[in-house]
Coordinates of C-alpha atoms and ligand atoms in Angstrom, one line a residue:
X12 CA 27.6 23.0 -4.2
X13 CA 26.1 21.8 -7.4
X14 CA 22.4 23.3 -7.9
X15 CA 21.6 19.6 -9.2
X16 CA 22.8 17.6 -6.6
X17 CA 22.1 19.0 -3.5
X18 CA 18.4 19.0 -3.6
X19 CA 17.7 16.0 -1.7
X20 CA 19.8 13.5 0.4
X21 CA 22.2 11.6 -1.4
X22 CA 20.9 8.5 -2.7
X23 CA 17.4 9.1 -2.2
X24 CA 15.3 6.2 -3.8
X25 CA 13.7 7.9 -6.2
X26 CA 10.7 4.9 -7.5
X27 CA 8.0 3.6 -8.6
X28 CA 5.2 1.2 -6.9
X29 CA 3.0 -1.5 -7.9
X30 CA 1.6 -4.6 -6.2
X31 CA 2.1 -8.2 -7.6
X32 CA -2.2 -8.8 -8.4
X33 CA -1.7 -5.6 -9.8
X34 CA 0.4 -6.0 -12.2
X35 CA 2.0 -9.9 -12.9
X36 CA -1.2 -11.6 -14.0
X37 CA -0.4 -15.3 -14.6
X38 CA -2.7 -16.2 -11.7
X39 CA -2.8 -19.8 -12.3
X40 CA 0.4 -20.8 -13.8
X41 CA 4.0 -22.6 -12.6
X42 CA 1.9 -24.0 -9.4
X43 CA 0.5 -20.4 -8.1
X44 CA -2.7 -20.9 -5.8
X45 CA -5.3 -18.8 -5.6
X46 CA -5.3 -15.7 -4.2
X47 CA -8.2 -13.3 -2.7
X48 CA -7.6 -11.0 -5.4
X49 CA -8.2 -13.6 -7.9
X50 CA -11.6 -13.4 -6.8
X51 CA -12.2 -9.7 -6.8
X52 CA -14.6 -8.9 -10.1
X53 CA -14.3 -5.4 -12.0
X54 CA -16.1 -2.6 -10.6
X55 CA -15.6 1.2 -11.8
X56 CA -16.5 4.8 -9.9
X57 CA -20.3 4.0 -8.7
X58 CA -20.0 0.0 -8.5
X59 CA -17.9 -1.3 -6.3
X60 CA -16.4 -4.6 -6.8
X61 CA -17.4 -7.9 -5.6
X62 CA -16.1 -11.3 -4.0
X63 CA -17.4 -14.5 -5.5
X64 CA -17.0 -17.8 -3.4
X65 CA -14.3 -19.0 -5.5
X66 CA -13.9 -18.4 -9.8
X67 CA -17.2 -18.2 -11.6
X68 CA -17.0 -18.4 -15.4
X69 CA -19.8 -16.3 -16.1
X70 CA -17.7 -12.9 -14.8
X71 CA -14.5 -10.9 -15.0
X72 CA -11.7 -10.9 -13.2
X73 CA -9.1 -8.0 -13.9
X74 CA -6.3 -9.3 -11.8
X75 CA -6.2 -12.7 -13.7
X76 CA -4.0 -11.0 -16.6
X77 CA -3.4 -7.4 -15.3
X78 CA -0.7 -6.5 -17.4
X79 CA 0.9 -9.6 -17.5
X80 CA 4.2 -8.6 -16.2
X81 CA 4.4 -12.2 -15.4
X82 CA 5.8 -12.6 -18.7
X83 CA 6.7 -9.0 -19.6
X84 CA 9.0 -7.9 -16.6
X85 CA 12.6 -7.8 -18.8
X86 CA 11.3 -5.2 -21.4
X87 CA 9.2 -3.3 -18.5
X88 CA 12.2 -3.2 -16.7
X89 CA 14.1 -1.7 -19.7
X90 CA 11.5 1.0 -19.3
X91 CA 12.2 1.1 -15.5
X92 CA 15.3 2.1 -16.6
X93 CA 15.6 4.4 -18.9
X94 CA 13.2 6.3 -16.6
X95 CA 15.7 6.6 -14.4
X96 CA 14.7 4.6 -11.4
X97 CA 16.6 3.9 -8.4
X98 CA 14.5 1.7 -6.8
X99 CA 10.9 -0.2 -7.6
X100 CA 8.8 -1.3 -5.3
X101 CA 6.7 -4.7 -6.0
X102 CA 5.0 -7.4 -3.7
X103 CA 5.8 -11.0 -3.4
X104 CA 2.5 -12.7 -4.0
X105 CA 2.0 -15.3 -1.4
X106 CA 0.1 -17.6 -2.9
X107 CA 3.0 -18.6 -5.9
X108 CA 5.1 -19.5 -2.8
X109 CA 2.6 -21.4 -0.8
X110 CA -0.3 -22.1 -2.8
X111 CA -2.6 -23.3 0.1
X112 CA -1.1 -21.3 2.6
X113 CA -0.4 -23.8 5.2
X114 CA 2.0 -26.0 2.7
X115 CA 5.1 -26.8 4.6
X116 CA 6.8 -26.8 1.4
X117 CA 7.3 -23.6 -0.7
X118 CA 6.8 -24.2 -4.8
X119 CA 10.3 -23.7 -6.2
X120 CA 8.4 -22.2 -9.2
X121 CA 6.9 -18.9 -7.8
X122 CA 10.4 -18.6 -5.7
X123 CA 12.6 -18.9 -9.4
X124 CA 10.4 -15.7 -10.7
X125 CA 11.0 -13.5 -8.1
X126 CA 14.9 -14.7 -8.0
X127 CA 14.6 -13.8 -11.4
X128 CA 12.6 -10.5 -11.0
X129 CA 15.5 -9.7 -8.6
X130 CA 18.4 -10.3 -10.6
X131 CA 16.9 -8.4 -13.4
X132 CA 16.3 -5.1 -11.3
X133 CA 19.5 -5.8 -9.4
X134 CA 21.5 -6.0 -13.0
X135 CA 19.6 -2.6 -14.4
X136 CA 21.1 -0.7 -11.2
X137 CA 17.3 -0.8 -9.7
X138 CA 16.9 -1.6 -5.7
X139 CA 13.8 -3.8 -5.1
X140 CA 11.9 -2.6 -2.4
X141 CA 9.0 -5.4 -1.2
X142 CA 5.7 -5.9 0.4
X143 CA 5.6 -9.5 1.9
X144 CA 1.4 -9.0 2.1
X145 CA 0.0 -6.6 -0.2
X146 CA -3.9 -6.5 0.0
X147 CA -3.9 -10.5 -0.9
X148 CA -3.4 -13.8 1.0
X149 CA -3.6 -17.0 0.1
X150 CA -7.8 -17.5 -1.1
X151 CA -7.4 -21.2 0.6
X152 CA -6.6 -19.1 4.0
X153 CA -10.2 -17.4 3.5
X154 CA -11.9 -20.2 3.1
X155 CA -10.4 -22.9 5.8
X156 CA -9.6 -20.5 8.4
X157 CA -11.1 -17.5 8.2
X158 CA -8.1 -15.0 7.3
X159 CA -6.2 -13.2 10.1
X160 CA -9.2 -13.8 12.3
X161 CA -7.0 -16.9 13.0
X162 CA -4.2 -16.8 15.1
X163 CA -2.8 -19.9 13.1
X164 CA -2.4 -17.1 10.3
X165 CA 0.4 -15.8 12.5
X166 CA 2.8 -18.9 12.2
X167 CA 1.8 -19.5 8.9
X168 CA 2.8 -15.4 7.6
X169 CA 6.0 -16.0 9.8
X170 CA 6.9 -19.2 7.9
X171 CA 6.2 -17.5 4.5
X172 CA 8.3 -14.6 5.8
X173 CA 10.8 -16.7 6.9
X174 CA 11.1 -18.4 3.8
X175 CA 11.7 -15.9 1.6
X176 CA 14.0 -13.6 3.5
X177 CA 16.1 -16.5 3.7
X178 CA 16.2 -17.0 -0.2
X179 CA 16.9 -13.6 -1.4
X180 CA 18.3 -12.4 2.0
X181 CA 21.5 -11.1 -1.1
X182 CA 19.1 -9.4 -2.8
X183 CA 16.5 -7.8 -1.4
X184 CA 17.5 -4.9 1.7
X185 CA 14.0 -3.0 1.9
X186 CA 11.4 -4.8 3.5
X187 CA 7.9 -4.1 4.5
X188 CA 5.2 -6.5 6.1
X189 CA 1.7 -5.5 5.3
X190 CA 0.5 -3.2 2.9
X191 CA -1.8 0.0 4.4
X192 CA -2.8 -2.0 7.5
X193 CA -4.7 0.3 9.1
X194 CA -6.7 1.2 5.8
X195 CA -9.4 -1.6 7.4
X196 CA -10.5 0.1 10.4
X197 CA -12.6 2.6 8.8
X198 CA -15.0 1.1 6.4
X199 CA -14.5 -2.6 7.3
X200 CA -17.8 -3.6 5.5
X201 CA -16.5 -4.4 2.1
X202 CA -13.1 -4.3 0.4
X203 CA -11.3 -3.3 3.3
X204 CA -11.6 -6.0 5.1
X205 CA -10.7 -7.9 2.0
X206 CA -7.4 -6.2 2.3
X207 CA -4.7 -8.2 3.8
X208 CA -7.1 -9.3 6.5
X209 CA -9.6 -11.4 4.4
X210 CA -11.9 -11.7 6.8
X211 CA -14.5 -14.4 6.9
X212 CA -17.1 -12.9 9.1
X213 CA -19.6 -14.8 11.2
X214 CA -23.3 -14.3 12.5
X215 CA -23.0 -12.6 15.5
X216 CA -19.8 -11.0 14.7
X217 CA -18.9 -8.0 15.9
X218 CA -17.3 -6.7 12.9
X219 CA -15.3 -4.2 14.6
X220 CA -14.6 -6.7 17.2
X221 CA -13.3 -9.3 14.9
X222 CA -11.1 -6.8 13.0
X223 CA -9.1 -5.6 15.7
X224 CA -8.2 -9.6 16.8
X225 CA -7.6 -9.9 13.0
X226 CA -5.0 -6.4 13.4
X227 CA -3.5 -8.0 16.3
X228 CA -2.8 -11.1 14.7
X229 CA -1.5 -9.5 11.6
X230 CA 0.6 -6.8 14.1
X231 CA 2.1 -9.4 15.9
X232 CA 2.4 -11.7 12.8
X233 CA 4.8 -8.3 11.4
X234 CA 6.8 -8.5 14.5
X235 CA 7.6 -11.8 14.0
X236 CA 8.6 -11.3 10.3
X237 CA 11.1 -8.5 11.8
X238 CA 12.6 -10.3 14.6
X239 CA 13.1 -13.2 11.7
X240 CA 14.6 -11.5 9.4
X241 CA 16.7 -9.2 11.5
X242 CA 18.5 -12.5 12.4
X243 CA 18.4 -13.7 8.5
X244 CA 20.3 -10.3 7.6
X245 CA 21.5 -7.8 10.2
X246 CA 21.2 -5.5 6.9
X247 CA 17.6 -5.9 6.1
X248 CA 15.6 -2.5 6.6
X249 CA 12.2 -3.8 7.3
X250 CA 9.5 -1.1 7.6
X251 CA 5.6 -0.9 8.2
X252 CA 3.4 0.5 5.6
X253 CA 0.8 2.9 6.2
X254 CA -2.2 4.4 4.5
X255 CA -2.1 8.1 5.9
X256 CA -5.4 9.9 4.8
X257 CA -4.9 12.9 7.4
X258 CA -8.2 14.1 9.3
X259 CA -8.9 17.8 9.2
X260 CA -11.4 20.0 11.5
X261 CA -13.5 21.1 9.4
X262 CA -13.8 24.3 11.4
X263 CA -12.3 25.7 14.3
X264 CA -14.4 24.8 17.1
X265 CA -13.0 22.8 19.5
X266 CA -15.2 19.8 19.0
X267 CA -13.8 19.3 15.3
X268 CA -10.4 19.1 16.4
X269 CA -11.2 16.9 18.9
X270 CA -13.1 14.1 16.5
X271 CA -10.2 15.4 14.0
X272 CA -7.7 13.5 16.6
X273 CA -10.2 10.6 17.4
X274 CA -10.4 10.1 13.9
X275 CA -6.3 10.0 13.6
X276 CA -6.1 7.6 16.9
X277 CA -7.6 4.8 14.5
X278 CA -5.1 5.3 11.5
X279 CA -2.2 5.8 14.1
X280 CA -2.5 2.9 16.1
X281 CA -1.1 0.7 13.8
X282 CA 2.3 2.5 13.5
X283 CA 1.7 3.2 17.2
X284 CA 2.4 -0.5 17.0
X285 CA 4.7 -1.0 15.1
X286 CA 7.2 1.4 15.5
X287 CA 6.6 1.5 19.9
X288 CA 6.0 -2.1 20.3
X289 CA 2.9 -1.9 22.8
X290 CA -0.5 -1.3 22.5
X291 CA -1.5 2.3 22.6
X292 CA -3.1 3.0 26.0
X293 CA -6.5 4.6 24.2
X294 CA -6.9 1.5 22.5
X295 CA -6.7 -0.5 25.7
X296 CA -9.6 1.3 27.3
X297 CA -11.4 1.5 23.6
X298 CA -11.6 -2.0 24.1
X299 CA -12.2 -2.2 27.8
X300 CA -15.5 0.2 27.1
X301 CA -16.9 -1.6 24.5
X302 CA -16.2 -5.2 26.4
X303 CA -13.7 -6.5 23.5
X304 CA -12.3 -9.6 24.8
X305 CA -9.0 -9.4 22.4
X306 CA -7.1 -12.6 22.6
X307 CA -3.4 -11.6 22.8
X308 CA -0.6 -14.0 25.2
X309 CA 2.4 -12.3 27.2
X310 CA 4.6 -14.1 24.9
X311 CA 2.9 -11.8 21.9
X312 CA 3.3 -8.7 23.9
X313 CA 7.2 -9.5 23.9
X314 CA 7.5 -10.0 20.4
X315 CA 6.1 -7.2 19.3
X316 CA 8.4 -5.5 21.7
X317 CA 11.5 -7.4 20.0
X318 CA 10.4 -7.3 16.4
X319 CA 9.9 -3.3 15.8
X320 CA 10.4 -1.6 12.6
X321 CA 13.5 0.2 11.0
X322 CA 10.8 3.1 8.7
X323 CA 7.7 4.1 8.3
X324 CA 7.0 3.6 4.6
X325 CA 3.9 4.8 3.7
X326 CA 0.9 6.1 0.8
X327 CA -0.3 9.7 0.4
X328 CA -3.1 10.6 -2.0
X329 CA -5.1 13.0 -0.3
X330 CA -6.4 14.5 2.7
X331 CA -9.9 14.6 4.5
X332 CA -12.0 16.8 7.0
X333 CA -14.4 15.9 10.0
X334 CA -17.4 18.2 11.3
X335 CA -19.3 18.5 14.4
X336 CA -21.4 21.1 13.1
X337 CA -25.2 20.8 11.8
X338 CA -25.7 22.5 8.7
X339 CA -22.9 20.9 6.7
X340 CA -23.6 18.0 4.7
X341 CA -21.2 14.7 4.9
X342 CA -21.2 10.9 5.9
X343 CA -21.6 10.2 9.4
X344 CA -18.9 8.3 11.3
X345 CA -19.3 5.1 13.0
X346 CA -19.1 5.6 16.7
X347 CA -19.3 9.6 16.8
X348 CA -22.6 9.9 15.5
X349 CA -22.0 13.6 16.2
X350 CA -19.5 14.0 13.7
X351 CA -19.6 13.5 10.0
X352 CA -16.3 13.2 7.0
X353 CA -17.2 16.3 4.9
X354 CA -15.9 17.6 1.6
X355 CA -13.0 20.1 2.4
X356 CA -14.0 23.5 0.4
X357 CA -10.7 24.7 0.3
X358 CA -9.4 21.6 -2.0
X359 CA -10.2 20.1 -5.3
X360 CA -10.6 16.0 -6.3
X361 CA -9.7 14.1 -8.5
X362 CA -12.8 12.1 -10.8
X363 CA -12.7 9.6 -7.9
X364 CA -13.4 12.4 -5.4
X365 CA -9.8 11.8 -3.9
X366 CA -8.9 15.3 -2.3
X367 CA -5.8 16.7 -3.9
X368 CA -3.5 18.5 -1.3
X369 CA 0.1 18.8 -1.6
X370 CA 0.6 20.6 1.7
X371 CA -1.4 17.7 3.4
X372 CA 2.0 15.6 2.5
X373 CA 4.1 18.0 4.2
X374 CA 1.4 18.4 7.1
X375 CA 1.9 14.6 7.0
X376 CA 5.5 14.1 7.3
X377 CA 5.9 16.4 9.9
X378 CA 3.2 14.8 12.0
X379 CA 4.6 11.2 11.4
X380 CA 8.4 12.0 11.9
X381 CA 7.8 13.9 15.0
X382 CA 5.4 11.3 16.3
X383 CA 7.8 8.5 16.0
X384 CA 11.5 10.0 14.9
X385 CA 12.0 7.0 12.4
X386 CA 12.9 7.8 8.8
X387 CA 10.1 8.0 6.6
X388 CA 9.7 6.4 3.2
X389 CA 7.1 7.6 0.6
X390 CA 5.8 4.5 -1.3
X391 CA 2.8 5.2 -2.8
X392 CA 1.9 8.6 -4.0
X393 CA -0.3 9.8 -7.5
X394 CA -3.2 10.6 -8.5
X395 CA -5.7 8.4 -10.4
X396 CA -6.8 10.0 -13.6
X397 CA -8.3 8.8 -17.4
X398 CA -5.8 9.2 -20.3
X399 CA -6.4 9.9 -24.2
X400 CA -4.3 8.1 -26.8
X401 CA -4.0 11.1 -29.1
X402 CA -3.9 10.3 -33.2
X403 CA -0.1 10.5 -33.1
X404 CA 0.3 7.7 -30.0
X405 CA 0.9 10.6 -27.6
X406 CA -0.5 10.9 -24.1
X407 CA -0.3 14.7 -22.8
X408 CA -0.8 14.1 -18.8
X409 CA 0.1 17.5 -17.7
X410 CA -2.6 17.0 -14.5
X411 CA -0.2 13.9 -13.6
X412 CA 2.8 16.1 -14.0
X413 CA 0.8 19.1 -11.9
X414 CA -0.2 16.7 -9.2
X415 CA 3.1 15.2 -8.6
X416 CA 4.9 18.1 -8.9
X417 CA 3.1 19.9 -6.4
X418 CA 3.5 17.0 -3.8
X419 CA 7.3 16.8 -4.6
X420 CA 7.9 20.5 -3.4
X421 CA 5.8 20.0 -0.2
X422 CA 8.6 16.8 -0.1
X423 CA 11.3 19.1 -0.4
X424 CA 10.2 21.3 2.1
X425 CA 9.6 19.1 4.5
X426 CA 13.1 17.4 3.8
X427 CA 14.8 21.0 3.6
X428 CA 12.9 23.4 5.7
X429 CA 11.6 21.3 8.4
X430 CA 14.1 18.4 8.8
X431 CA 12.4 15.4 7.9
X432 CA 14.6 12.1 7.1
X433 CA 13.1 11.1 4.0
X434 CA 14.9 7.6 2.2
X435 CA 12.7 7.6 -0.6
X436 CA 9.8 8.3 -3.0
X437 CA 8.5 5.5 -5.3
X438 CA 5.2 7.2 -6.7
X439 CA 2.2 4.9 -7.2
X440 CA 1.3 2.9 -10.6
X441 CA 4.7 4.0 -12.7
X442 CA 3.1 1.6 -15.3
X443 CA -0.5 1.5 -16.1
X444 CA -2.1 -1.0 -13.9
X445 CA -5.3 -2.8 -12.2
X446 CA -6.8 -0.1 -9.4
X447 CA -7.7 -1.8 -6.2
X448 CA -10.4 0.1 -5.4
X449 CA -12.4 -0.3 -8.3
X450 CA -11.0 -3.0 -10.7
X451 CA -10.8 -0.7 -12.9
X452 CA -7.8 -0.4 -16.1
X453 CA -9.2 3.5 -16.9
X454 CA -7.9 5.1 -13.5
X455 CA -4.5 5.5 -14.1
X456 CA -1.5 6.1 -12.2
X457 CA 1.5 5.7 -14.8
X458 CA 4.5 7.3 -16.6
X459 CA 3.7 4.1 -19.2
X460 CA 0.1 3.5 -20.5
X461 CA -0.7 0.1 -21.1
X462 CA -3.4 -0.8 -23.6
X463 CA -6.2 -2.0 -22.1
X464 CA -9.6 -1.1 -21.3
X465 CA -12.0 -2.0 -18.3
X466 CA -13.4 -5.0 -20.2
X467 CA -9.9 -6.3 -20.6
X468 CA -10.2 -5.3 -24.5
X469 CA -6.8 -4.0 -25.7
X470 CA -3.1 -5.4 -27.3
X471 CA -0.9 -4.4 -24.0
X472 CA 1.0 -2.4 -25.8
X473 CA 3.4 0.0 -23.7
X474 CA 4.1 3.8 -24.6
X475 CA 5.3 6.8 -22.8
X476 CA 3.6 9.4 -21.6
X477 CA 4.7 12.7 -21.5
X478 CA 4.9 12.3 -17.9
X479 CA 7.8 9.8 -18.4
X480 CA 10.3 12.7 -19.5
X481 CA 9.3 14.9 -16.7
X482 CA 10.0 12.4 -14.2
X483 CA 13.1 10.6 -16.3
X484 CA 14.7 14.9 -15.7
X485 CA 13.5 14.5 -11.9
X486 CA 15.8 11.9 -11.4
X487 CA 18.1 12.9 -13.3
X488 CA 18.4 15.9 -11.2
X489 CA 17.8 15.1 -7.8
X490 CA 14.8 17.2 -7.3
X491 CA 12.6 19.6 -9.5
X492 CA 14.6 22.1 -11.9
X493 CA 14.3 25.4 -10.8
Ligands
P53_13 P1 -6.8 2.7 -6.3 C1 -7.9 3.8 -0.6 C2 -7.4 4.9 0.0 C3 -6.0 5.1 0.0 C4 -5.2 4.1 -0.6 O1 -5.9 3.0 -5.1 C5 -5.8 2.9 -1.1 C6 -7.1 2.8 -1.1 C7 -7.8 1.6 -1.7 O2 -8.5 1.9 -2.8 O3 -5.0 1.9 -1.6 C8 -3.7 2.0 -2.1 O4 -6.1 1.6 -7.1 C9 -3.1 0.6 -2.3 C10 -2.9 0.3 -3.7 C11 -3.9 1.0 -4.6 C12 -3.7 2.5 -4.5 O5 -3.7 2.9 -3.1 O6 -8.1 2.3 -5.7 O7 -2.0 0.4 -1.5 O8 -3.0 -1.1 -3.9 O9 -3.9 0.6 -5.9 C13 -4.5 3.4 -5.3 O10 -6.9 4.0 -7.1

């Protein structure tokens, strides 16, 4: 057999990821609402960002132009292509279709651009593959009900889903419902809970409390969507989307390992979900102990039983580690006061402090695949870094290059040595965009830099990285070149 071709699974969606407040800009244009992440000023590495009670003219706000793929998507897309990709994976931002949120009536304006969106990657040989919810609802949602604290957010998601499944049920196949849903039980203080939840929280609130209802609603909300759409197109593959960070003991004592699994029971449950249709039985008596009163009818259980997924897609950045042992220093962990996240000596991180380990994707594939049998897509993967414009216009990101390279191998090991079915890898940022976590333009993800800085200074201007040929010959060859 060809050396080329038989390095991973024919037609293996090899991609690139963005989100739509990431990248399209244009937030208040052709009849688009606000969203929460039109609200979200800059922050950078030490400052994290903040939420204003609706636009304030006195501040920034980098989502407002991002990199105005709005208006720049056909000669992006030319880029898209000549990269190579197979597939590219984008949100629909909710608020261009239903600018309140609770409209009956979707804005045919926000539903021409992604048509046309669509037919443009459709005619350059590029699968779309879309979030319905990715870290942004509807700001008007936020305000009048309290986000997905509010079972009425359930009919309303289903009725957006609804809505456009139906209109590009011919052009869109790979579906996923809510970006990195479980990346809010952890640190649901700040911009977490600002993810897809957009929680309003109330005095008295018991944060943790409120955010499981608000994962319920948004879990059964997801089932819905995929009961919907399996009857709008038997054909649609519609996935979860998960943020797997994976929890290491820090040492082998047998109190580590066990806060190492605690740790993973919070991130799993969501898939647990998603993919088994019932509620985990450890999170039944998490709630029973603590005297959650989680509001959740018979009819809800059903659906979630009728409206599992097809894939787990998911994001891999890095890896973490958990101790129970005095002497080493780290943050402690709400609800195991005896156990603390520490820094994992045997890895190094990025300028954000994001751990870089490779095997932790293989360690991760293996886990998830064996946990739920389901075909696996990787959606998000990279590492955030800063970039120099060199004299000449060139950008030399060999780090990019090592980092992805390194995680592609532990892909094609799990693929070829343990037996993982993998559809797909669409690596994070493939053009320059705004981060989430920090608002920043600086950390960047891309095989195309995009002029601008963190004060929004710059002309947009796209070039290539060197990174662009090294992933352009990836594709190209089915795998790394030996
Ligand atoms: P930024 C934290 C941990 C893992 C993934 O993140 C995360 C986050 C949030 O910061 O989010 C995902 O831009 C998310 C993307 C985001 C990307 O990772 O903070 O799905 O929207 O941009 C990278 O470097």
């Amino acid at each position: 057999m060809d050396q080329a071709t038989d390095k991973f699974p024919n037609g293996f969606l090899w991609g690139g990821a963005v989100a739509a407040h990431q990248i399209e800009g244009a937030y208040d244009v052709d009849g688009k609402g606000l969203s929460t992440a039109d609200v979200l000023t800059a922050g950078n590495q030490r400052t994290p960002r903040e939420i204003t009670k609706g636009v304030k003219s006195d501040q920034y706000y980098p989502n407002h132009e991002a990199i105005d793929f709005y208006h720049t998507y056909k000669e992006d897309i030319q880029l898209f292509k000549e990269l190579g990709l197979k597939a590219f994976r984008t949100s629909i931002n909710w608020s261009r279709i239903f600018p309140n949120g609770d409209d009956v009536v979707p804005n045919e304006a926000g539903l021409q651009f992604y048509d046309d969106l669509f037919d443009e990657l459709l005619k350059n040989g590029i699968e779309p593959v879309i979030t319905l919810s990715h870290f942004e609802i509807p700001y008007a949602l936020y305000e009048n009900y309290g986000g997905f604290r509010n079972k009425k957010l359930i009919t309303f998601f289903a009725w957006y889903a609804e809505t456009v499944m139906r209109r590009y049920k011919d052009k869109v196949k790979y579906w996923m419902t809510f970006n990195e849903i479980n990346n809010q039980m952890d640190t649901f203080e700040k911009l977490h809970a600002w993810t897809n939840s957009a929680i309003l929280f109330e005095d008295g609130d018991d944060k943790e409390e409120v955010t499981i209802q608000a994962s319920m609603n948004e879990l059964i909300a997801s089932a819905k969507a995929v009961k919907i759409g399996k009857e709008i197109n038997p054909n649609f593959q519609i996935g979860c989307m998960m943020a797997y960070v994976p929890v290491y003991p820090y040492s082998c004592h047998p109190e580590d390992m066990l806060a190492a699994s605690k740790m993973m029971e919070r991130r799993f449950f969501y898939s647990d979900v998603h993919v088994r249709g019932e509620i985990p039985s450890y999170a039944l008596k998490l709630w029973e102990q603590k005297g959650y009163d989680i509001d959740y009818s018979q009819e809800d259980l059903e659906i979630l039983k009728e409206g599992t997924v097809d894939y787990i897609g998911f994001s891999y950045y890095m890896s973490t580690a958990v101790t129970t042992l005095s002497g080493v220093k780290g943050t402690p962990i709400r609800d195991y006061p005896y156990a603390k996240v520490v820094s994992n000596p045997h890895v190094k991180a990025n300028d954000w402090g994001w751990q870089i380990d490779p095997d932790g994707l293989r360690y991760t594939l293996n886990t998830v695949y064996q946990r739920y049998n389901k075909p696996l897509f990787i959606v998000e993967n990279g590492m955030g870094a800063y970039d120099t414009v060199e004299n000449d216009g060139k950008i030399h990101d060999d780090y990019r290059v090592s980092y992805l390279e390194a995680h592609i191998q532990a892909m094609f090991q799990a693929v070829n040595e343990d037996g993982v079915e993998l559809m797909g890898y669409t690596p994070w940022g493939v053009i320059d965009i705004v981060s989430f976590g920090s608002g920043e333009m600086e950390k960047r993800y891309g095989f195309i830099h995009v002029d601008k800085d963190n004060q929004g200074n710059g002309t947009l201007v796209r070039r290539k990285k060197e990174s662009f040929a090294w992933y352009q010959n990836v594709i190209e060859q089915n795998g790394l070149s030996n």
